[in-house]
CSV table of C-alpha atoms and ligand atoms in Angstrom, one decimal:
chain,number,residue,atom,x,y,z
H,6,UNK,CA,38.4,24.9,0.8
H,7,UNK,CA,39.5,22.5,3.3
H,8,UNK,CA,41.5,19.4,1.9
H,9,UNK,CA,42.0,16.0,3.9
H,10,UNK,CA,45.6,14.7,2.5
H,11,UNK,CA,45.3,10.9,3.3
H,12,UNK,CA,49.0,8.6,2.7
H,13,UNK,CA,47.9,5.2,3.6
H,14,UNK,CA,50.7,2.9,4.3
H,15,UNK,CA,50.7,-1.1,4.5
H,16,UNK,CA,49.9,-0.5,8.4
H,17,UNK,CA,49.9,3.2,8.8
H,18,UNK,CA,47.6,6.3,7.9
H,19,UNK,CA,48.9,9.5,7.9
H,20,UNK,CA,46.3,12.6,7.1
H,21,UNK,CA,46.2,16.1,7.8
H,22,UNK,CA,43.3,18.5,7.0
H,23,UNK,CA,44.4,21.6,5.6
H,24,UNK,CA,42.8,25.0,4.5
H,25,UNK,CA,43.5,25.8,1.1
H,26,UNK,CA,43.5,29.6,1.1
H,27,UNK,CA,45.8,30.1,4.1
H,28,UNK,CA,47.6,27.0,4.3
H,29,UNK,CA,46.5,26.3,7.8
H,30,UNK,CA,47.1,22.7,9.0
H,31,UNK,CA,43.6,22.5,11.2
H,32,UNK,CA,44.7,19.2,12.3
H,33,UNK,CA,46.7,15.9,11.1
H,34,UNK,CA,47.5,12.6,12.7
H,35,UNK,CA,48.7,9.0,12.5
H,36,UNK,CA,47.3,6.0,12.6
H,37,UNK,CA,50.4,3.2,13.6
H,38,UNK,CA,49.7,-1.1,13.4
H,39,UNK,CA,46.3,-0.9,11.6
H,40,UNK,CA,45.7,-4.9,11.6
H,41,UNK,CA,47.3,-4.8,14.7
H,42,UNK,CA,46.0,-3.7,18.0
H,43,UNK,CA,45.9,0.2,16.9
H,44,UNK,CA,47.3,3.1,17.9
H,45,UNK,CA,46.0,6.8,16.7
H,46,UNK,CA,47.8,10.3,17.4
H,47,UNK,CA,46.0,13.0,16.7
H,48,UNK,CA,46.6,16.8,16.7
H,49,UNK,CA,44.1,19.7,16.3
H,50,UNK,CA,46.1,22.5,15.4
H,51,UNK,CA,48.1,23.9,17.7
H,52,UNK,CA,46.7,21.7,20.9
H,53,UNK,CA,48.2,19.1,22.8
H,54,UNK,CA,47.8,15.7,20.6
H,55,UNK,CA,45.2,13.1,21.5
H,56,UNK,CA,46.5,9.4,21.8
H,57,UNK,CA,44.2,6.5,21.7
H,58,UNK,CA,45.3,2.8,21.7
H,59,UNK,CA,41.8,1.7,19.7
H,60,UNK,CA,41.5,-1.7,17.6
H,61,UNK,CA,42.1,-1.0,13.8
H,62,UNK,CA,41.6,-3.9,11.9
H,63,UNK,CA,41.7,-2.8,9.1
H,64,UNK,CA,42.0,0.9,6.9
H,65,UNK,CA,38.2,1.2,7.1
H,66,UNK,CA,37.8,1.6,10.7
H,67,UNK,CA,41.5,3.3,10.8
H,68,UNK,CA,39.9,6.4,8.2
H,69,UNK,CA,36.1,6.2,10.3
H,70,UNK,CA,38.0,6.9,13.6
H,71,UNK,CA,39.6,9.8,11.8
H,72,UNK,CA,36.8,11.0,10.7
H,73,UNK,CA,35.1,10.7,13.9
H,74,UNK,CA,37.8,12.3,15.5
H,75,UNK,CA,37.8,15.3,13.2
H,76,UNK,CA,34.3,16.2,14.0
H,77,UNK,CA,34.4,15.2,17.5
H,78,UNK,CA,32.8,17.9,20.4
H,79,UNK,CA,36.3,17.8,22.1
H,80,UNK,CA,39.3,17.3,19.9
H,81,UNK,CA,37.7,18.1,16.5
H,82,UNK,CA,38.4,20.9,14.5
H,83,UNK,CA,35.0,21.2,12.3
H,84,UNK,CA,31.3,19.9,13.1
H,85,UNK,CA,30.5,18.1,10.5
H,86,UNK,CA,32.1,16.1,7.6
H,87,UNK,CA,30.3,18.3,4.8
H,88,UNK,CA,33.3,20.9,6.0
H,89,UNK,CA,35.5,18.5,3.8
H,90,UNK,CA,35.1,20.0,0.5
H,91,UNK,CA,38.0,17.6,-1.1
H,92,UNK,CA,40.2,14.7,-0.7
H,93,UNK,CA,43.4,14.1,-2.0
H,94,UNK,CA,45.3,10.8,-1.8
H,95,UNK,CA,49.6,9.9,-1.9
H,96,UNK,CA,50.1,7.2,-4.4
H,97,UNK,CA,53.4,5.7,-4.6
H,98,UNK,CA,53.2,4.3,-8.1
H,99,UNK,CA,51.4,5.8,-11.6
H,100,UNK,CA,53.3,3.7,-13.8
H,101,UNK,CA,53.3,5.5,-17.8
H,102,UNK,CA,49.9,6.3,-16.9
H,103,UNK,CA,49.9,9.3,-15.0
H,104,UNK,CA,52.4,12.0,-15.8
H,105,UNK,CA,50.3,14.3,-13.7
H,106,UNK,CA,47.4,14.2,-10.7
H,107,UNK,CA,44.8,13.4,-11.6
H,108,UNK,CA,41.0,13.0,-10.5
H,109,UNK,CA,40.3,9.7,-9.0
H,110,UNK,CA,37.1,7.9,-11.0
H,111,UNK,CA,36.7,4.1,-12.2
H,112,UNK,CA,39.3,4.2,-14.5
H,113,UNK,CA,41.9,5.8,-12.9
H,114,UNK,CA,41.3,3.6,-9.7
H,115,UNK,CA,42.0,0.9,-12.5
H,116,UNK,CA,45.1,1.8,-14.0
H,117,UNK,CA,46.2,2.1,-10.2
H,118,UNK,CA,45.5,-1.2,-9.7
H,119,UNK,CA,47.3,-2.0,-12.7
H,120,UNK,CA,50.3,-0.5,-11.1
H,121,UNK,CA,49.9,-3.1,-8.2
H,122,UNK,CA,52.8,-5.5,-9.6
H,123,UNK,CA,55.4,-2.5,-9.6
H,124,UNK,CA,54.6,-1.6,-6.0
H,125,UNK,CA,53.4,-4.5,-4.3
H,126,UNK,CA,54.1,-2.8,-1.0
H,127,UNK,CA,52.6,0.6,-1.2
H,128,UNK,CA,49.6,0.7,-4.3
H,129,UNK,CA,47.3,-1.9,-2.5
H,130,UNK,CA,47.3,0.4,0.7
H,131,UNK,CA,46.8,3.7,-1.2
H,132,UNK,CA,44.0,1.7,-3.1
H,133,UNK,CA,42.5,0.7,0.3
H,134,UNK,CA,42.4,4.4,1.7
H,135,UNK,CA,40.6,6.1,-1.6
H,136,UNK,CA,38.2,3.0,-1.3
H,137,UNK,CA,37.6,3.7,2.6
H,138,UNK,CA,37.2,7.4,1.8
H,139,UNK,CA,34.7,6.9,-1.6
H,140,UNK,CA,32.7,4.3,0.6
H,141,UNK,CA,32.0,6.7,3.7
H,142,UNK,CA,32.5,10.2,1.5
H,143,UNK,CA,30.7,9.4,-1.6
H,144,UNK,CA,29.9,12.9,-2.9
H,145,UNK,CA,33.4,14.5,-1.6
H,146,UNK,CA,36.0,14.7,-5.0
H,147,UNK,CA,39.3,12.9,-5.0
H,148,UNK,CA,42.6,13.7,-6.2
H,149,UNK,CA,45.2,10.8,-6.7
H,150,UNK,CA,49.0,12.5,-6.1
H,151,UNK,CA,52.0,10.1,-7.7
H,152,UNK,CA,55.4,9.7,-7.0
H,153,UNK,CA,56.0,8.8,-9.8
H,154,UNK,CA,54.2,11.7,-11.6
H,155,UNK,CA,56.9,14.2,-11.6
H,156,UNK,CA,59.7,11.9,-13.5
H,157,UNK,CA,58.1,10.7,-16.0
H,158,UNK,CA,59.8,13.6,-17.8
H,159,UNK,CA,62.6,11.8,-17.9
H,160,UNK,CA,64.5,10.9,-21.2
H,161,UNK,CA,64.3,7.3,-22.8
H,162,UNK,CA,68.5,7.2,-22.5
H,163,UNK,CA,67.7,7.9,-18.9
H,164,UNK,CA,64.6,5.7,-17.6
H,165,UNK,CA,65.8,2.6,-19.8
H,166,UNK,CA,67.9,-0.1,-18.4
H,167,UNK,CA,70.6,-1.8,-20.5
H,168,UNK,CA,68.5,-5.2,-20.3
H,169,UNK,CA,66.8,-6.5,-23.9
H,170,UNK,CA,64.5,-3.5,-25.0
H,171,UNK,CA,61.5,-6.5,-25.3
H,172,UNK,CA,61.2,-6.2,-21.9
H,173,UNK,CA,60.7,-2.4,-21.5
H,174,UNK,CA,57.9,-3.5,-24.3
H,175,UNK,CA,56.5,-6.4,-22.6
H,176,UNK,CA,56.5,-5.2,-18.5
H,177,UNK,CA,57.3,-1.7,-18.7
H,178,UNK,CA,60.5,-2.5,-17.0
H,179,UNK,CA,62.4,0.8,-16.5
H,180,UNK,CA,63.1,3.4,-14.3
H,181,UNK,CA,60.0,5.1,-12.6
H,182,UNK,CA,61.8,7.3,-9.5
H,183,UNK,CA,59.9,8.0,-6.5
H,184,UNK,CA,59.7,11.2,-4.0
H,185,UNK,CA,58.7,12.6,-7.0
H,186,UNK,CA,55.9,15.3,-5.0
H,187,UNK,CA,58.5,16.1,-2.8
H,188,UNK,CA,61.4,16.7,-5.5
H,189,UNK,CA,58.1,18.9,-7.2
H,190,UNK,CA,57.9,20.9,-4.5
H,191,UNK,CA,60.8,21.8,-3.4
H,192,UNK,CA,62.2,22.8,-6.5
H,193,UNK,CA,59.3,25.0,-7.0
H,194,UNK,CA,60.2,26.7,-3.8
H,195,UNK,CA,64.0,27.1,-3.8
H,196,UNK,CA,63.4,28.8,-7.5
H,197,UNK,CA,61.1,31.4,-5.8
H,198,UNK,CA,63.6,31.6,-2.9
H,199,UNK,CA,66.1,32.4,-5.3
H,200,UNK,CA,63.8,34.6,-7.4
H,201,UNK,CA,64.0,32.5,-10.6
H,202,UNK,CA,61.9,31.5,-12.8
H,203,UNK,CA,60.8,27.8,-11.8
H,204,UNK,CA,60.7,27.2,-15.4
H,205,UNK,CA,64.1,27.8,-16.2
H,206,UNK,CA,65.1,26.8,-13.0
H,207,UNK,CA,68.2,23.9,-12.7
H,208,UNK,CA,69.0,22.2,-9.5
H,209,UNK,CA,69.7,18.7,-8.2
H,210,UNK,CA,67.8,17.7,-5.0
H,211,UNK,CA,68.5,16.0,-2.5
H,212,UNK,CA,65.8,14.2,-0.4
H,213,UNK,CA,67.5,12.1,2.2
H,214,UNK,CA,64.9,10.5,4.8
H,215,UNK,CA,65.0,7.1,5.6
H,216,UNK,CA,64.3,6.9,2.1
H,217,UNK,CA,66.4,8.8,0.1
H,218,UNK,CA,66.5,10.1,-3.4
H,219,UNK,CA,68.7,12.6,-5.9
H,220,UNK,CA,67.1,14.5,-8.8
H,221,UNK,CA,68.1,16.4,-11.4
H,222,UNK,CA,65.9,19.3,-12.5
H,223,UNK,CA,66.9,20.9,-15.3
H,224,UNK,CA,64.4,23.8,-16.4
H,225,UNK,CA,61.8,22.9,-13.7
H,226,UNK,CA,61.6,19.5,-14.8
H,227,UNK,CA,63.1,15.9,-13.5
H,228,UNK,CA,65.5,15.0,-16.3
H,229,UNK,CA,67.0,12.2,-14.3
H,230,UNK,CA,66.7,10.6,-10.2
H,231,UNK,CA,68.2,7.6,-8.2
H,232,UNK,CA,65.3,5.6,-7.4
H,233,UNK,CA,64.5,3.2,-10.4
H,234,UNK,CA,61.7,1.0,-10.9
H,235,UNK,CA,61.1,0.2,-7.0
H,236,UNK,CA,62.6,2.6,-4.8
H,237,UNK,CA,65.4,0.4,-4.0
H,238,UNK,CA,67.8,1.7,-6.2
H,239,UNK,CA,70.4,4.6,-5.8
H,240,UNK,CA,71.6,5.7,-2.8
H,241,UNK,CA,72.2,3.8,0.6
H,242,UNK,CA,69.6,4.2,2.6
H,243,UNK,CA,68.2,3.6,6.4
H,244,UNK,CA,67.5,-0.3,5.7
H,245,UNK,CA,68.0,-0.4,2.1
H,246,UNK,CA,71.2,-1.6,0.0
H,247,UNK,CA,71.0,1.0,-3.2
H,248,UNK,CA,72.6,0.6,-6.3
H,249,UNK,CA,74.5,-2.5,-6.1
H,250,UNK,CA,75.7,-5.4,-8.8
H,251,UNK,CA,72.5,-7.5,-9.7
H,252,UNK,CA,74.7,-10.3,-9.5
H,253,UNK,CA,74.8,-10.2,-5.5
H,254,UNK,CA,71.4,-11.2,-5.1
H,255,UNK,CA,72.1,-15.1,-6.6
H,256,UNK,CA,75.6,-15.0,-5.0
H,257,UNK,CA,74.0,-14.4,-1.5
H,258,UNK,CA,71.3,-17.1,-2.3
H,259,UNK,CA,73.9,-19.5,-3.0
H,260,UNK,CA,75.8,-19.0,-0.4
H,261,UNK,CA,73.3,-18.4,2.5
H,262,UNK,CA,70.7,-21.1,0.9
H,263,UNK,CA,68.1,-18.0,1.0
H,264,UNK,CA,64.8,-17.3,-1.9
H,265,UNK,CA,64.7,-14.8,-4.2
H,266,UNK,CA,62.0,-13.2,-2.4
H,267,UNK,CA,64.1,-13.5,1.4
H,268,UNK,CA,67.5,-11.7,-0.4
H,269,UNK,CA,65.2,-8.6,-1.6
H,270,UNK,CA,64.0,-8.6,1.7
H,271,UNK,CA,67.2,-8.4,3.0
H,272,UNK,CA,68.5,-5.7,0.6
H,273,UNK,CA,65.4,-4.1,1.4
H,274,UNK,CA,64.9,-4.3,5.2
H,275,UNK,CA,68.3,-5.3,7.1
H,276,UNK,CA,71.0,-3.4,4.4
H,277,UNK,CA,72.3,0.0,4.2
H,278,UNK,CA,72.8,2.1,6.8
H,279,UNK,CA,71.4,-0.5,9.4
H,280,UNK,CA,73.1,-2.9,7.9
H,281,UNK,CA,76.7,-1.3,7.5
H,282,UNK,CA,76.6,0.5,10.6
H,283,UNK,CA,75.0,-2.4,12.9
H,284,UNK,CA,73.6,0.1,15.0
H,285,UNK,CA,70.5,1.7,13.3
H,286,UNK,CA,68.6,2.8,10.1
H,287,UNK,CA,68.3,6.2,12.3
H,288,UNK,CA,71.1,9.1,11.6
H,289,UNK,CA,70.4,10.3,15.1
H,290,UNK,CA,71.6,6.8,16.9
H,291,UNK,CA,74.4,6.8,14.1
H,292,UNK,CA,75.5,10.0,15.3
H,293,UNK,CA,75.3,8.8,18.7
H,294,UNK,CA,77.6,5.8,18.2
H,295,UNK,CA,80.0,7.9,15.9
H,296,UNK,CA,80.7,10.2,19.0
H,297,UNK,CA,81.5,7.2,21.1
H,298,UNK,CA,83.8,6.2,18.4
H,299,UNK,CA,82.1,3.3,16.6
H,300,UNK,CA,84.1,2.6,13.4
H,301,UNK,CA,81.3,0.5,11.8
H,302,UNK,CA,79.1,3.6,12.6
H,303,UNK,CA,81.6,6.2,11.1
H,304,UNK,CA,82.2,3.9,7.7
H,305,UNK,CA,78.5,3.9,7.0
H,306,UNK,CA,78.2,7.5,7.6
H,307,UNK,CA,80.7,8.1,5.3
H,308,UNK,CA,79.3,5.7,2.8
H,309,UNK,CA,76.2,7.4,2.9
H,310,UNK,CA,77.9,11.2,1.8
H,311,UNK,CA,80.4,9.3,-0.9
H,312,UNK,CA,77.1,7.5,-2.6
H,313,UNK,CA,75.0,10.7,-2.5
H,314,UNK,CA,78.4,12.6,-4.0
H,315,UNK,CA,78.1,10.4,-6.4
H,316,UNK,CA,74.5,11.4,-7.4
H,317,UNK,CA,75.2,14.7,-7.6
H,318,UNK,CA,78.3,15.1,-9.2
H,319,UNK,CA,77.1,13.2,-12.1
H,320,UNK,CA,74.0,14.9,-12.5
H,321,UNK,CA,75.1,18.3,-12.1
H,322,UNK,CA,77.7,17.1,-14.9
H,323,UNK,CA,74.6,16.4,-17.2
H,324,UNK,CA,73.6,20.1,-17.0
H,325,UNK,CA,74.6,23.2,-18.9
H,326,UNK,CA,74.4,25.1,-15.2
H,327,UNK,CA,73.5,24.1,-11.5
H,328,UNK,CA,71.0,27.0,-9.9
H,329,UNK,CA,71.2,25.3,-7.1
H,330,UNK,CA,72.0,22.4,-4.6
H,331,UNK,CA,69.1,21.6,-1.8
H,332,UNK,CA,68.7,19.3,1.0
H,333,UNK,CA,65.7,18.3,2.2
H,334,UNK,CA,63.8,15.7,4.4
H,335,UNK,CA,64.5,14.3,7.7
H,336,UNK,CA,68.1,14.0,7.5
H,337,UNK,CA,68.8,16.7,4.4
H,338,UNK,CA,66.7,19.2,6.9
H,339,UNK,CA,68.4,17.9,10.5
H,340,UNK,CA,71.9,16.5,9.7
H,341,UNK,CA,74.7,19.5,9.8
H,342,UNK,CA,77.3,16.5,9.3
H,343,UNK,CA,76.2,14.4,6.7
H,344,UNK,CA,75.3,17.9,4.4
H,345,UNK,CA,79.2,18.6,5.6
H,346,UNK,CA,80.3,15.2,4.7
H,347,UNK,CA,78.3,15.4,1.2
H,348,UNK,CA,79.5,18.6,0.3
H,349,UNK,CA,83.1,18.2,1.5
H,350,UNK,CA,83.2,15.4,-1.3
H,351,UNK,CA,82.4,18.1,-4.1
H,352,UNK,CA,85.0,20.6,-3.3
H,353,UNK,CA,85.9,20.5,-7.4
H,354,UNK,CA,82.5,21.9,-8.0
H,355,UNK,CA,83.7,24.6,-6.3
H,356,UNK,CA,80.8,24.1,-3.0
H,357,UNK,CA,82.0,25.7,0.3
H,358,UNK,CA,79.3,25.2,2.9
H,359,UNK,CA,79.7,28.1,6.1
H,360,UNK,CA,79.9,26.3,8.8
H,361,UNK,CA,77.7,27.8,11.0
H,362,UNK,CA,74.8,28.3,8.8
H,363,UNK,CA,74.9,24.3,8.3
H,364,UNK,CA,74.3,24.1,11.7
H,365,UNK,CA,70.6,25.5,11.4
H,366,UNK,CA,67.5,22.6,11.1
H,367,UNK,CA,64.4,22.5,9.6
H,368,UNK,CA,64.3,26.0,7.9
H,369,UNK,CA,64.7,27.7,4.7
H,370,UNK,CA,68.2,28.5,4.2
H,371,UNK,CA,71.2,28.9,2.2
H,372,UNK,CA,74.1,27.4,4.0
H,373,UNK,CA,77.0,27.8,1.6
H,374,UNK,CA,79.0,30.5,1.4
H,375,UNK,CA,78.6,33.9,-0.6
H,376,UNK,CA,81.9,32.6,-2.5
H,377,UNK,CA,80.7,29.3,-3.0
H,378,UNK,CA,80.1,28.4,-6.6
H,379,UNK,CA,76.8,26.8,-6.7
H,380,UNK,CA,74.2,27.7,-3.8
H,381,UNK,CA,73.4,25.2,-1.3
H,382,UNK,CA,69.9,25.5,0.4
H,383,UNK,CA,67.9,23.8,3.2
H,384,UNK,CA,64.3,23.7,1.7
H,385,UNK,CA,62.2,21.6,3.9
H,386,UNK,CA,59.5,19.1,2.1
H,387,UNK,CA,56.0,19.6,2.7
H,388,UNK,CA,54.5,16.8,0.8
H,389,UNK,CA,50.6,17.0,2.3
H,390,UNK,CA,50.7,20.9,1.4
H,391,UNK,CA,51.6,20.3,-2.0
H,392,UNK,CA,49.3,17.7,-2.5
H,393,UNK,CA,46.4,20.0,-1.0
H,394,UNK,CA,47.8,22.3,-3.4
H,395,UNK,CA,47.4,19.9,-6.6
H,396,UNK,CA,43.6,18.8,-4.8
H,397,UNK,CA,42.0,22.3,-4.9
H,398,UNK,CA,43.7,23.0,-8.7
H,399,UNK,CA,42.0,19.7,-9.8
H,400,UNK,CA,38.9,20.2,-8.2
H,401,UNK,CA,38.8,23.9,-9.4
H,402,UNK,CA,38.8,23.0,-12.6
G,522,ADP,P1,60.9,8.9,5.9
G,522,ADP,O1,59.8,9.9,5.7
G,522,ADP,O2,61.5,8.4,4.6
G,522,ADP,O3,60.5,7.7,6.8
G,522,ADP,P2,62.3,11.0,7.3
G,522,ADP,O4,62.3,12.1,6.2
G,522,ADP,O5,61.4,11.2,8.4
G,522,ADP,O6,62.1,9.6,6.7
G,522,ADP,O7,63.8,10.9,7.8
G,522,ADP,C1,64.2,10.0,8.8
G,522,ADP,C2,65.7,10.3,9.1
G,522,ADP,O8,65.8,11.7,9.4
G,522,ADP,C3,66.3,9.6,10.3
G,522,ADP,O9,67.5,9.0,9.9
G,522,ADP,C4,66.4,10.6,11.3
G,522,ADP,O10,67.6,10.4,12.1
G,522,ADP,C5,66.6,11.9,10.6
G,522,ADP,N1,65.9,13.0,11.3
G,522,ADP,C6,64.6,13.2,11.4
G,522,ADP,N2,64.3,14.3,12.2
G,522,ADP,C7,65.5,14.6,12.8
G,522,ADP,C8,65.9,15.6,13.7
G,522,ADP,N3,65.0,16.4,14.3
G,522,ADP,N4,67.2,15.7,14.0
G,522,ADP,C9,68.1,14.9,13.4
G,522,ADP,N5,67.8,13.9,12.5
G,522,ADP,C10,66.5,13.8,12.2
């Protein structure tokens, strides 16, 4: 079966088209400043990529050139869209509805929408992609993949917020936690790595990209995560603050004479990482500046490891047993030193990385030592496989 994995951002579209029996990426791409002037890299398999600077104006025309492109004579991979036997769409936000995928119809494209308010940002796009697919695929089933899905395992004295319980009752006001596909995923995997059951399988994972989350898995399911009910809490991140005292937000409005809505922005866009260092949101120009001896550079670095520490010392405290520790994403897969600096900050859980192992990228691996308490893996993410995966299951049924 081949499965198009579509995650449509507020200006970007990523896809990839994958076959469902051997796992084969056929092709995948990126569409960059749709509303803009355009810009679309695409890669058929193992070729060189194809870059086009083509007007998208909107995600309609972004998801027809894709399309195009996929069946094109030159750089396409099948000849015709009827060799698209499913779809399956990334959506940030599910709310209490969906504890689960699910297959897209009327009322699920609904409840979505009713998710709108907690995601401003990211539903409306994921809504525009399904309705660009459904409007040029009619016949082809859809599969809606949350982020949210995954936690909404969580215990109440875990997702609620110490703020008047009328407002969990009234808005739903609580703690969703994002990544959640990811976190799913890679769990999954390190529990068959380490020949476990994935059902009885405890570990806290660490996904650390430019957004970054922790979760606590305890018998294969998430019992607690940083992100709350936007993804801008928990852990400092490339532009964005974390956990911090609610309070700041009016003492910076006072102070700087800046709206509500320009201080979230702030916490969200020009904090964290970026905003400590003064350099970048990226941990590769961090590095950079640390090796020419840039303090500012070296305190956010190490702000960074203390935070995430944090996470997983108290989460691995809520657990009978740790199976495992696991980094993944960009910087949990790429970043020997801030694994080193994490785990250097949990010596009293008895962790001992081996230094040379830590210095491997992008590959499955343990990287602690054989005398180290708790394993520590690499497990690199592969969020489009798993939700091709969760597609063909749905459409199977
Ligand atoms: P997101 O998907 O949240 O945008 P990513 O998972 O791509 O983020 O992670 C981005 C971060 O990962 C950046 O800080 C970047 O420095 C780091 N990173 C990504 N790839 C590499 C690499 N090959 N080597 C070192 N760092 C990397």
């Amino acid at each position: 079966m081949n499965v198009l994995v579509i995650n449509c951002g507020s200006s970007s579209l990523k896809y990839q088209l994958i076959e469902s029996e051997s796992e084969e990426v056929l092709a995948k791409g990126l569409c960059e400043r749709i509303g803009l002037d355009g810009h679309l890299k695409h890669t058929p398999g193992d070729k060189e990529p194809v870059e086009l600077e083509e007007p998208l104006p909107d995600h309609m025309k972004a998801v027809e050139m894709v399309l195009k492109l996929l069946t094109d004579p030159e750089h396409g991979v099948i000849t015709s869209l009827d060799e698209i036997d499913a779809i399956g769409h990334r959506v940030v936000h599910g709310g209490e509805w969906f504890a689960a995928s699910t297959l897209i119809n009327e009322e699920v494209i609904q409840a979505i929408t009713n998710c709108c308010d907690l995601a401003p940002l990211h539903n409306p796009a994921n809504l525009i992609g399904i309705d660009a697919c459904r409007k040029l695929m009619p016949e082809v089933p859809m599969a809606a993949v949350f982020d949210t899905a995954f936690h909404q395992t969580m215990p109440e004295e875990a997702f609620l917020y110490g703020i008047p319980y009328e407002y969990y009752r009234r808005y739903r006001i609580r703690k969703y936690g994002f990544h959640g596909t990811s976190h799913r995923y890679v769990a999954i995997r390190t529990a068959e790595l380490l020949k476990k059951d994935p059902g009885h399988f405890n570990a806290v994972i660490c996904h650390l990209g430019n957004g970054a989350s922790i979760c606590a898995v305890q018998n294969g399911r998430s019992v607690d995560t940083s992100m709350g009910l936007t993804p801008l809490d928990g852990l400092v991140m490339g532009t964005r603050c974390g956990t911090i005292d609610p309070a700041v937000i009016e003492y910076i409005a006072q102070k700087e004479d800046k709206s509500l809505t320009q201080v979230m922005e702030l916490l969200n866009k020009k904090s964290g990482v970026e905003g400590v260092s003064g350099v970048s949101s990226d941990f590769r120009d961090l590095e950079a500046a640390i090796n020419k001896g840039n303090p500012q550079a070296k305190l956010a670095l190490d702000q960074f490891c203390y935070r995430a520490a944090q996470y997983i010392g108290a989460y691995a405290s809520a657990m009978s047993h740790v199976d495992a520790i696991v980094f993944t994403a960009g910087i949990g897969e790429n970043n020997g030193t801030a694994r080193a600096g994490i785990c250097a900050r949990l010596k009293y859980l008895g962790l001992e990385l081996d230094d040379t192992l830590n210095q491997e990228r992008s590959v499955e691996i343990r990287i602690s030592t054989k005398q180290s308490r708790i394993p520590v893996w690499v497990v690199p993410t592969n969020e489009e496989l798993a939700i091709a995966r969760e597609t063909v299951e749905l459409v199977k049924k």
